mmCIF file of C-alpha atoms in Angstrom:
data_model
loop_
_atom_site.group_PDB
_atom_site.id
_atom_site.type_symbol
_atom_site.label_atom_id
_atom_site.label_comp_id
_atom_site.label_asym_id
_atom_site.label_seq_id
_atom_site.Cartn_x
_atom_site.Cartn_y
_atom_site.Cartn_z
ATOM 1 C CA MET A 101 45.958 136.559 259.264
ATOM 2 C CA ASP A 102 47.795 136.786 255.972
ATOM 3 C CA LYS A 103 45.889 137.981 252.912
ATOM 4 C CA ILE A 104 45.344 135.069 250.527
ATOM 5 C CA ASP A 105 46.827 135.314 247.038
ATOM 6 C CA SER A 106 43.517 135.685 245.185
ATOM 7 C CA PHE A 107 42.808 138.858 247.189
ATOM 8 C CA LYS A 108 46.149 140.291 246.097
ATOM 9 C CA VAL A 109 45.093 140.382 242.418
ATOM 10 C CA ASP A 110 44.251 143.931 241.309
ATOM 11 C CA HIS A 111 40.575 143.468 240.477
ATOM 12 C CA LEU A 112 40.329 147.050 239.197
ATOM 13 C CA ASN A 113 42.604 146.127 236.290
ATOM 14 C CA LEU A 114 41.466 142.525 235.809
ATOM 15 C CA LEU A 115 39.942 141.811 232.415
ATOM 16 C CA PRO A 116 37.817 138.863 231.357
ATOM 17 C CA GLY A 117 40.132 135.994 230.455
ATOM 18 C CA ILE A 118 41.779 132.807 231.653
ATOM 19 C CA TYR A 119 44.343 133.064 234.428
ATOM 20 C CA VAL A 120 46.382 130.597 236.424
ATOM 21 C CA SER A 121 45.237 131.413 239.924
ATOM 22 C CA ARG A 122 47.536 129.005 241.739
ATOM 23 C CA LYS A 123 49.441 125.755 241.589
ATOM 24 C CA ASP A 124 49.369 123.295 244.461
ATOM 25 C CA PHE A 125 51.166 120.004 244.920
ATOM 26 C CA LEU A 126 49.881 116.776 246.388
ATOM 27 C CA GLY A 127 53.109 114.843 246.621
ATOM 28 C CA THR A 128 54.544 115.216 243.145
ATOM 29 C CA ASN A 129 51.163 115.820 241.474
ATOM 30 C CA CYS A 130 50.551 119.434 240.442
ATOM 31 C CA LEU A 131 47.013 120.829 240.621
ATOM 32 C CA THR A 132 46.469 123.953 238.506
ATOM 33 C CA THR A 133 43.620 126.259 239.498
ATOM 34 C CA PHE A 134 42.316 128.481 236.717
ATOM 35 C CA ASP A 135 40.424 131.729 237.163
ATOM 36 C CA ILE A 136 37.965 131.789 234.255
ATOM 37 C CA ARG A 137 36.900 135.417 234.443
ATOM 38 C CA ILE A 138 33.695 136.015 232.505
ATOM 39 C CA THR A 139 32.863 139.606 233.463
ATOM 40 C CA ARG A 140 35.143 142.488 234.373
ATOM 41 C CA PRO A 141 35.064 142.843 238.172
ATOM 42 C CA ASN A 142 33.604 146.077 239.530
ATOM 43 C CA PHE A 143 32.909 147.420 236.016
ATOM 44 C CA GLU A 144 30.316 145.054 234.539
ATOM 45 C CA PRO A 145 27.249 143.544 236.153
ATOM 46 C CA VAL A 146 27.840 140.185 237.793
ATOM 47 C CA MET A 147 26.082 137.081 236.524
ATOM 48 C CA ASN A 148 22.829 136.041 238.180
ATOM 49 C CA THR A 149 22.722 132.742 240.019
ATOM 50 C CA ALA A 150 20.432 131.047 237.474
ATOM 51 C CA GLU A 151 22.822 131.448 234.556
ATOM 52 C CA ILE A 152 25.844 130.644 236.707
ATOM 53 C CA HIS A 153 24.094 127.490 237.898
ATOM 54 C CA THR A 154 23.246 126.495 234.323
ATOM 55 C CA ILE A 155 26.813 127.098 233.093
ATOM 56 C CA GLU A 156 28.065 125.090 236.072
ATOM 57 C CA HIS A 157 25.862 122.077 235.239
ATOM 58 C CA LEU A 158 26.582 122.166 231.509
ATOM 59 C CA GLY A 159 30.268 123.026 231.903
ATOM 60 C CA ALA A 160 30.899 120.279 234.459
ATOM 61 C CA THR A 161 29.062 117.764 232.268
ATOM 62 C CA PHE A 162 31.100 118.784 229.217
ATOM 63 C CA LEU A 163 34.439 118.769 231.054
ATOM 64 C CA ARG A 164 33.880 115.419 232.758
ATOM 65 C CA ASN A 165 33.007 113.865 229.403
ATOM 66 C CA ASN A 166 35.858 115.429 227.413
ATOM 67 C CA SER A 167 38.075 112.631 226.096
ATOM 68 C CA GLU A 168 41.351 114.476 226.763
ATOM 69 C CA PHE A 169 40.589 116.145 230.111
ATOM 70 C CA LYS A 170 37.896 114.071 231.854
ATOM 71 C CA ASP A 171 40.384 112.237 234.070
ATOM 72 C CA LYS A 172 42.170 115.508 234.920
ATOM 73 C CA VAL A 173 39.150 117.542 236.078
ATOM 74 C CA ILE A 174 39.149 117.978 239.845
ATOM 75 C CA TYR A 175 36.589 120.781 240.135
ATOM 76 C CA PHE A 176 34.563 123.259 238.089
ATOM 77 C CA GLY A 177 32.394 125.790 239.886
ATOM 78 C CA PRO A 178 31.433 129.435 240.310
ATOM 79 C CA MET A 179 33.245 132.195 242.142
ATOM 80 C CA GLY A 180 31.396 133.698 245.063
ATOM 81 C CA CYS A 181 31.640 137.153 243.483
ATOM 82 C CA ARG A 182 29.714 135.827 240.462
ATOM 83 C CA THR A 183 32.217 137.161 237.904
ATOM 84 C CA GLY A 184 33.538 133.777 236.784
ATOM 85 C CA PHE A 185 34.432 130.186 237.544
ATOM 86 C CA TYR A 186 37.264 128.134 238.947
ATOM 87 C CA LEU A 187 38.551 125.098 237.116
ATOM 88 C CA ILE A 188 41.041 122.823 238.858
ATOM 89 C CA LEU A 189 42.946 120.363 236.690
ATOM 90 C CA SER A 190 45.419 117.695 237.683
ATOM 91 C CA GLY A 191 48.635 118.658 235.904
ATOM 92 C CA ASP A 192 50.980 121.593 235.440
ATOM 93 C CA TYR A 193 49.297 123.934 232.952
ATOM 94 C CA LYS A 194 49.510 127.453 231.582
ATOM 95 C CA SER A 195 46.449 129.536 230.704
ATOM 96 C CA LYS A 196 46.994 129.104 226.971
ATOM 97 C CA ASP A 197 46.875 125.313 227.395
ATOM 98 C CA ILE A 198 43.110 125.320 227.993
ATOM 99 C CA VAL A 199 41.927 127.964 225.521
ATOM 100 C CA GLU A 200 40.692 125.373 223.007
ATOM 101 C CA LEU A 201 39.058 123.313 225.766
ATOM 102 C CA LEU A 202 37.118 126.371 226.938
ATOM 103 C CA LYS A 203 36.162 127.350 223.392
ATOM 104 C CA ASP A 204 34.712 123.872 222.960
ATOM 105 C CA MET A 205 32.940 124.047 226.329
ATOM 106 C CA PHE A 206 31.298 127.400 225.627
ATOM 107 C CA ARG A 207 30.302 126.271 222.111
ATOM 108 C CA TYR A 208 28.688 123.230 223.735
ATOM 109 C CA ILE A 209 26.678 125.524 226.032
ATOM 110 C CA ILE A 210 25.705 127.851 223.163
ATOM 111 C CA ASP A 211 24.456 124.914 221.080
ATOM 112 C CA TYR A 212 22.755 123.066 223.940
ATOM 113 C CA ASN A 213 18.992 122.597 223.504
ATOM 114 C CA ASP A 214 17.972 119.744 225.785
ATOM 115 C CA GLU A 215 17.094 119.229 229.437
ATOM 116 C CA ILE A 216 19.880 120.564 231.638
ATOM 117 C CA PRO A 217 21.817 117.628 233.109
ATOM 118 C CA GLY A 218 21.164 117.189 236.802
ATOM 119 C CA ALA A 219 18.320 119.734 236.867
ATOM 120 C CA THR A 220 15.862 117.627 238.852
ATOM 121 C CA ALA A 221 14.887 117.684 242.505
ATOM 122 C CA LYS A 222 16.491 114.269 242.925
ATOM 123 C CA ASP A 223 19.822 115.397 241.419
ATOM 124 C CA CYS A 224 20.250 119.023 242.553
ATOM 125 C CA GLY A 225 19.611 121.065 245.676
ATOM 126 C CA ASN A 226 18.246 124.064 243.760
ATOM 127 C CA TYR A 227 17.149 122.617 240.422
ATOM 128 C CA LEU A 228 14.637 125.381 239.644
ATOM 129 C CA ASP A 229 17.311 128.099 239.611
ATOM 130 C CA MET A 230 18.378 127.654 235.981
ATOM 131 C CA ASN A 231 18.355 129.954 232.954
ATOM 132 C CA LEU A 232 19.545 128.334 229.734
ATOM 133 C CA SER A 233 18.845 131.388 227.562
ATOM 134 C CA MET A 234 21.050 133.653 229.674
ATOM 135 C CA ALA A 235 23.722 130.942 229.999
ATOM 136 C CA LYS A 236 23.839 130.789 226.195
ATOM 137 C CA TYR A 237 23.976 134.593 225.924
ATOM 138 C CA ILE A 238 26.861 134.877 228.410
ATOM 139 C CA SER A 239 28.701 131.958 226.821
ATOM 140 C CA LYS A 240 28.397 133.465 223.340
ATOM 141 C CA LYS A 241 29.581 136.869 224.549
ATOM 142 C CA TYR A 242 32.578 135.326 226.352
ATOM 143 C CA LEU A 243 33.478 133.143 223.366
ATOM 144 C CA ASN A 244 33.238 135.994 220.845
ATOM 145 C CA ASP A 245 34.654 138.835 222.930
ATOM 146 C CA VAL A 246 37.374 137.001 224.860
ATOM 147 C CA LEU A 247 38.239 133.472 223.771
ATOM 148 C CA ASN A 248 38.206 134.086 220.023
ATOM 149 C CA ASN A 249 40.478 137.131 220.480
ATOM 150 C CA ILE A 250 42.570 135.986 223.440
ATOM 151 C CA ASN A 251 45.935 137.646 224.007
ATOM 152 C CA GLU A 252 48.506 138.035 226.773
ATOM 153 C CA LYS A 253 46.466 140.623 228.721
ATOM 154 C CA ASN A 254 43.672 138.023 229.001
ATOM 155 C CA LEU A 255 46.051 135.197 229.960
ATOM 156 C CA ASN A 256 48.209 136.802 232.664
ATOM 157 C CA TYR A 257 47.105 138.626 235.784
ATOM 158 C CA PRO A 258 47.759 142.384 235.754
ATOM 159 C CA ASP A 259 50.826 143.580 237.648
#
């Protein structure tokens, strides 16, 4: 079988950032998949499932309620390697097009102090696996270290 494109990215030189992972077409509608890389693969510790799960719940809630993007969000969820998230938007986008959206999303997580949306047995298959404090810590680190200082090396995959 052919190696899929995401396995062709040099993960030894991949920095935290926002990358266009792929673009797919359904008819004439473009779907842009973003690689939202939170930790540096194979250099930094991966995120634990509790904080990933919390960021997923809060991030999805924020994105699906965002006035500009709510009707464009197809999917937001974690990578299996636990170094980041995928965001799929309906539309033809570049990485820089969603920097402000992600800044707002991570600020929302940092400032969040209520019950986590969907964190009940009725609403979620693993509702006890949540860690708001660590989700806030990771979000603040990503916002300060990456999003607030974003540049081309954090917006384009390494060669």
